[in-house]
Tab-separated table of C-alpha atoms in Angstrom:
chain	number	residue	atom	x	y	z
A	1	MET	CA	100.442	102.901	84.921
A	2	ASP	CA	96.683	102.327	85.067
A	3	ARG	CA	94.978	105.157	86.956
A	4	ILE	CA	91.514	103.844	86.123
A	5	THR	CA	92.237	100.449	87.725
A	6	PHE	CA	93.801	102.176	90.736
A	7	ASN	CA	90.773	104.442	91.205
A	8	GLN	CA	88.460	101.445	90.930
A	9	ALA	CA	90.432	99.627	93.640
A	10	ALA	CA	90.281	102.717	95.872
A	11	ALA	CA	86.522	103.115	95.371
A	12	ARG	CA	85.936	99.439	96.129
A	13	ILE	CA	87.888	99.472	99.402
A	14	LEU	CA	86.742	102.915	100.577
A	15	GLY	CA	83.126	101.999	99.948
A	16	ARG	CA	83.572	98.899	102.091
A	17	GLU	CA	85.375	100.790	104.862
A	18	HIS	CA	82.807	103.587	105.074
A	19	GLU	CA	79.954	101.115	105.137
A	20	GLU	CA	81.515	99.140	107.984
A	21	HIS	CA	83.081	101.905	110.080
A	22	GLY	CA	81.669	105.275	109.066
A	23	ILE	CA	83.442	108.471	108.094
A	24	GLY	CA	86.275	109.417	110.430
A	25	THR	CA	86.794	105.869	111.692
A	26	LEU	CA	88.450	104.250	108.715
A	27	GLY	CA	90.343	100.992	109.129
A	28	GLU	CA	94.022	101.186	109.974
A	29	LYS	CA	95.269	99.635	106.737
A	30	THR	CA	93.227	101.306	104.009
A	31	LEU	CA	96.288	102.163	101.919
A	32	HIS	CA	97.553	98.575	102.124
A	33	ALA	CA	94.156	97.161	101.128
A	34	ILE	CA	93.750	99.490	98.151
A	35	ILE	CA	97.205	98.695	96.796
A	36	LYS	CA	96.602	94.966	97.221
A	37	ASN	CA	93.386	95.265	95.211
A	38	TYR	CA	95.176	97.344	92.585
A	39	VAL	CA	97.979	94.842	91.964
A	40	GLU	CA	95.588	91.864	92.181
A	41	PRO	CA	91.832	92.561	91.904
A	42	ASP	CA	90.895	88.894	92.434
A	43	GLU	CA	90.755	88.436	96.203
A	44	ASP	CA	91.027	84.659	95.828
A	45	TYR	CA	94.767	85.257	95.468
A	46	HIS	CA	95.069	87.428	98.604
A	47	GLU	CA	96.507	86.271	101.947
A	48	VAL	CA	97.778	82.925	100.712
A	49	PRO	CA	99.571	80.568	103.170
A	50	LEU	CA	102.966	79.801	101.688
A	51	GLU	CA	106.045	78.064	103.125
A	52	GLY	CA	105.033	78.814	106.707
A	53	TYR	CA	104.162	82.458	105.996
A	54	VAL	CA	101.230	84.329	104.478
A	55	ALA	CA	101.842	86.104	101.168
A	56	ASP	CA	99.853	89.286	100.541
A	57	VAL	CA	99.332	88.059	96.975
A	58	TYR	CA	100.333	84.760	95.409
A	59	ARG	CA	99.380	83.922	91.849
A	60	GLU	CA	100.976	81.670	89.251
A	61	GLY	CA	104.154	81.232	91.262
A	62	HIS	CA	104.681	84.977	91.883
A	63	VAL	CA	104.646	86.559	95.360
A	64	ILE	CA	103.669	90.204	95.869
A	65	GLU	CA	104.227	91.863	99.231
A	66	ILE	CA	102.793	95.320	99.973
A	67	GLN	CA	105.015	96.972	102.527
A	68	THR	CA	104.223	100.488	103.739
A	69	ALA	CA	107.113	100.565	106.270
A	70	ASN	CA	109.453	98.425	108.367
A	71	PHE	CA	111.233	96.436	105.667
A	72	ASN	CA	113.341	94.860	108.422
A	73	THR	CA	110.346	92.653	109.308
A	74	MET	CA	110.553	91.054	105.843
A	75	ARG	CA	114.032	89.594	106.088
A	76	ARG	CA	113.041	86.077	107.183
A	77	LYS	CA	110.190	85.929	104.693
A	78	LEU	CA	112.483	87.039	101.859
A	79	ALA	CA	115.105	84.487	102.859
A	80	THR	CA	112.416	81.786	102.527
A	81	PHE	CA	110.618	83.035	99.400
A	82	LEU	CA	113.429	84.263	97.140
A	83	PRO	CA	115.086	80.868	96.468
A	84	LEU	CA	111.660	79.546	95.412
A	85	PHE	CA	109.615	82.352	93.826
A	86	PRO	CA	109.877	85.725	92.099
A	87	VAL	CA	108.986	88.318	94.749
A	88	THR	CA	107.838	91.883	94.157
A	89	ILE	CA	107.766	94.370	97.023
A	90	VAL	CA	105.303	97.198	96.454
A	91	TYR	CA	106.090	100.390	98.364
A	92	PRO	CA	103.865	103.510	98.369
A	93	ILE	CA	105.343	106.979	98.779
A	94	PRO	CA	103.230	110.116	99.329
A	95	ALA	CA	103.777	112.441	96.366
A	96	THR	CA	101.507	115.164	97.747
A	97	LYS	CA	99.966	114.767	101.175
A	98	TRP	CA	96.991	116.412	102.845
A	99	LEU	CA	96.552	116.212	106.614
A	100	ARG	CA	93.206	115.703	108.369
A	101	TRP	CA	92.715	115.487	112.115
A	102	ILE	CA	90.262	113.266	113.976
A	103	ASP	CA	88.821	114.164	117.381
A	104	GLU	CA	88.440	110.786	119.082
A	105	GLU	CA	85.807	112.099	121.499
A	106	THR	CA	83.451	113.661	118.943
A	107	GLY	CA	84.435	111.817	115.757
A	108	GLU	CA	84.792	115.193	114.037
A	109	VAL	CA	87.224	115.286	111.103
A	110	THR	CA	88.868	118.556	110.076
A	111	GLU	CA	89.085	119.863	106.529
A	112	ARG	CA	92.269	118.755	104.831
A	113	ARG	CA	95.403	120.905	104.845
A	114	LYS	CA	98.147	120.452	102.285
A	115	SER	CA	101.536	119.466	103.670
A	116	PRO	CA	104.457	121.510	102.308
A	117	LYS	CA	106.544	118.338	102.026
A	118	ARG	CA	106.581	116.488	98.696
A	119	GLY	CA	107.746	112.922	98.370
A	120	THR	CA	110.298	111.592	95.913
A	121	PRO	CA	111.073	108.008	94.819
A	122	GLN	CA	114.425	108.233	96.589
A	123	ALA	CA	112.583	108.062	99.923
A	124	ILE	CA	112.547	104.289	99.478
A	125	PHE	CA	116.260	104.010	100.237
A	126	ARG	CA	115.578	104.411	103.974
A	127	GLU	CA	113.686	101.121	103.810
A	128	LEU	CA	115.848	99.360	101.214
A	129	TYR	CA	118.840	99.705	103.525
A	130	LYS	CA	117.124	97.255	105.887
A	131	ILE	CA	117.113	94.532	103.182
A	132	LYS	CA	120.305	95.631	101.450
A	133	ASN	CA	121.788	92.138	101.194
A	134	PHE	CA	118.741	90.918	99.215
A	135	LEU	CA	118.678	93.691	96.595
A	136	SER	CA	120.917	91.960	94.064
A	137	GLU	CA	118.866	88.742	94.184
A	138	PRO	CA	117.543	88.041	90.658
A	139	ASN	CA	114.132	86.972	92.020
A	140	LEU	CA	113.535	90.294	93.802
A	141	SER	CA	111.945	93.342	92.207
A	142	ILE	CA	110.753	96.611	93.725
A	143	HIS	CA	107.608	98.437	92.650
A	144	ILE	CA	107.368	102.087	93.780
A	145	LEU	CA	103.985	103.815	93.751
A	146	MET	CA	103.962	107.607	94.006
A	147	ILE	CA	100.520	108.402	95.389
A	148	ASP	CA	98.700	111.586	96.355
A	149	MET	CA	97.061	110.809	99.673
A	150	GLU	CA	95.198	112.087	102.685
A	151	GLU	CA	96.677	111.276	106.069
A	152	PHE	CA	94.315	111.002	109.015
A	153	ARG	CA	95.860	111.672	112.423
A	154	LEU	CA	94.333	111.449	115.877
A	155	LEU	CA	94.284	114.532	118.075
A	156	ASN	CA	96.026	112.696	120.917
A	157	GLY	CA	99.448	114.353	121.034
A	158	TRP	CA	101.161	115.958	123.980
A	159	SER	CA	101.169	119.579	122.744
A	160	LYS	CA	98.484	122.164	123.500
A	161	ASP	CA	96.838	121.639	120.122
A	162	ARG	CA	97.250	117.838	120.564
A	163	LYS	CA	99.101	117.523	117.245
A	164	LYS	CA	102.742	117.074	118.247
A	165	GLY	CA	103.393	113.464	119.146
A	166	SER	CA	100.059	112.392	117.675
A	167	CYS	CA	99.352	108.952	116.172
A	168	ARG	CA	98.706	108.351	112.508
A	169	HIS	CA	95.356	106.622	112.113
A	170	ASP	CA	95.163	105.961	108.399
A	171	ARG	CA	96.312	106.991	104.927
A	172	VAL	CA	93.820	107.169	102.084
A	173	PRO	CA	94.959	107.440	98.443
A	174	VAL	CA	93.603	110.319	96.374
A	175	GLY	CA	95.276	109.406	93.092
A	176	LEU	CA	98.129	107.515	91.466
A	177	VAL	CA	100.869	109.824	90.173
A	178	GLU	CA	103.724	107.611	88.980
A	179	GLU	CA	105.046	104.050	89.084
A	180	LEU	CA	108.650	102.876	88.971
A	181	HIS	CA	109.689	99.258	88.520
A	182	LEU	CA	113.142	98.208	89.731
A	183	GLU	CA	113.426	94.745	88.223
A	184	ARG	CA	117.183	94.624	87.617
A	185	VAL	CA	120.134	96.285	89.287
A	186	GLU	CA	120.500	98.537	86.244
A	187	ASP	CA	117.034	99.967	86.882
A	188	TYR	CA	118.302	101.718	90.005
A	189	ARG	CA	119.869	104.274	87.675
A	190	MET	CA	116.373	105.761	87.442
A	191	LEU	CA	116.900	107.030	90.984
A	192	ILE	CA	119.868	109.167	89.939
A	193	PRO	CA	118.894	112.552	88.446
A	194	PRO	CA	120.312	112.737	84.887
A	195	GLU	CA	121.918	116.135	85.464
A	196	LEU	CA	124.348	114.634	87.987
A	197	GLU	CA	127.659	113.625	86.427
A	198	GLN	CA	130.242	113.737	89.213
A	199	PHE	CA	128.658	114.433	92.572
A	200	ASP	CA	128.859	114.069	96.322
A	201	SER	CA	126.125	113.302	98.837
A	202	LYS	CA	125.161	116.961	99.286
A	203	GLU	CA	124.648	117.419	95.548
A	204	TYR	CA	122.652	114.201	95.328
A	205	ALA	CA	120.519	115.335	98.268
A	206	LYS	CA	119.774	118.693	96.656
A	207	ALA	CA	118.901	117.152	93.261
A	208	CYS	CA	116.585	114.576	94.876
A	209	ARG	CA	115.069	116.913	97.493
A	210	ILE	CA	116.054	114.669	100.392
A	211	THR	CA	118.256	115.180	103.440
A	212	VAL	CA	122.006	114.632	103.274
A	213	LYS	CA	121.646	111.745	105.736
A	214	HIS	CA	119.185	110.000	103.427
A	215	ALA	CA	121.403	110.777	100.433
A	216	GLN	CA	124.290	109.035	102.163
A	217	ILE	CA	122.096	105.968	102.713
A	218	ALA	CA	121.013	106.045	99.055
A	219	LEU	CA	124.570	106.297	97.763
A	220	ASN	CA	125.689	103.532	100.108
A	221	ILE	CA	123.130	101.237	98.467
A	222	LEU	CA	123.838	102.394	94.920
A	223	TYR	CA	127.558	101.837	95.507
A	224	TYR	CA	126.880	98.391	96.989
A	225	LEU	CA	124.876	97.479	93.878
A	226	GLY	CA	127.598	98.776	91.559
A	227	VAL	CA	125.351	101.444	90.057
A	228	VAL	CA	127.760	104.203	91.087
A	229	GLU	CA	131.484	104.164	91.706
A	230	ARG	CA	133.715	106.303	93.893
A	231	VAL	CA	136.104	108.363	91.806
A	232	GLY	CA	137.720	110.565	94.417
A	233	LYS	CA	136.993	112.822	97.352
A	234	ARG	CA	135.985	116.413	97.911
A	235	GLY	CA	137.047	117.252	101.431
A	236	ASN	CA	135.675	114.446	103.572
A	237	SER	CA	132.998	113.460	101.038
A	238	PHE	CA	133.270	110.781	98.359
A	239	LEU	CA	132.719	111.788	94.758
A	240	TYR	CA	130.526	109.462	92.708
A	241	GLU	CA	129.881	108.739	89.061
A	242	VAL	CA	127.309	106.471	87.450
A	243	THR	CA	128.958	103.275	86.193
A	244	ASP	CA	128.868	102.270	82.528
A	245	GLY	CA	127.750	98.661	83.039
């Protein structure tokens, strides 16, 4: 992990955004742009036409795609790229998040307020499920970035305070906290807390600080990849253990 390089990428992009748009009117893809500059500072390798698509980064035969959501939109691109190139998907997760609100009429931006929710690497499973059949491909790797960030939201919701149902305008990184690289199937064991020996979805959810529904998705993927095995049942729930292989 290189926090200095990450901070330099953030300063470079934020300086450009503020110069062009002004405070409170940041571009819609600041987070994406900063990550792209972090993983590849040389912009000559950005947005490269490749096999009928455009790769976020392409250098020396390696494709890097920065995907902040909606992994389902990548399926056709992955089907084209993976037989030909190593592909890394970079996915940012908010570790700690601060909320700031933008009044569209005045341009005023509120002071930031810390969200009580904290992100965990296991949040990626909600997206990985959408490309589940590609996860065992040897040319595919996943790069998780845990990032402290500010989230800017527009005061355009339907509630009295205009916050409920509002639109997210932008996410701006504050600092890089942790990186995880899932380069082989075995690396997915990093997403299983070491204190879990024999466990069900509720116990996995509690250990990972995620919902039971998301834990079930995670265990579905881990079982599909052969990282865990089913060793019995507790009531209606499967019991899992980490495999030896």
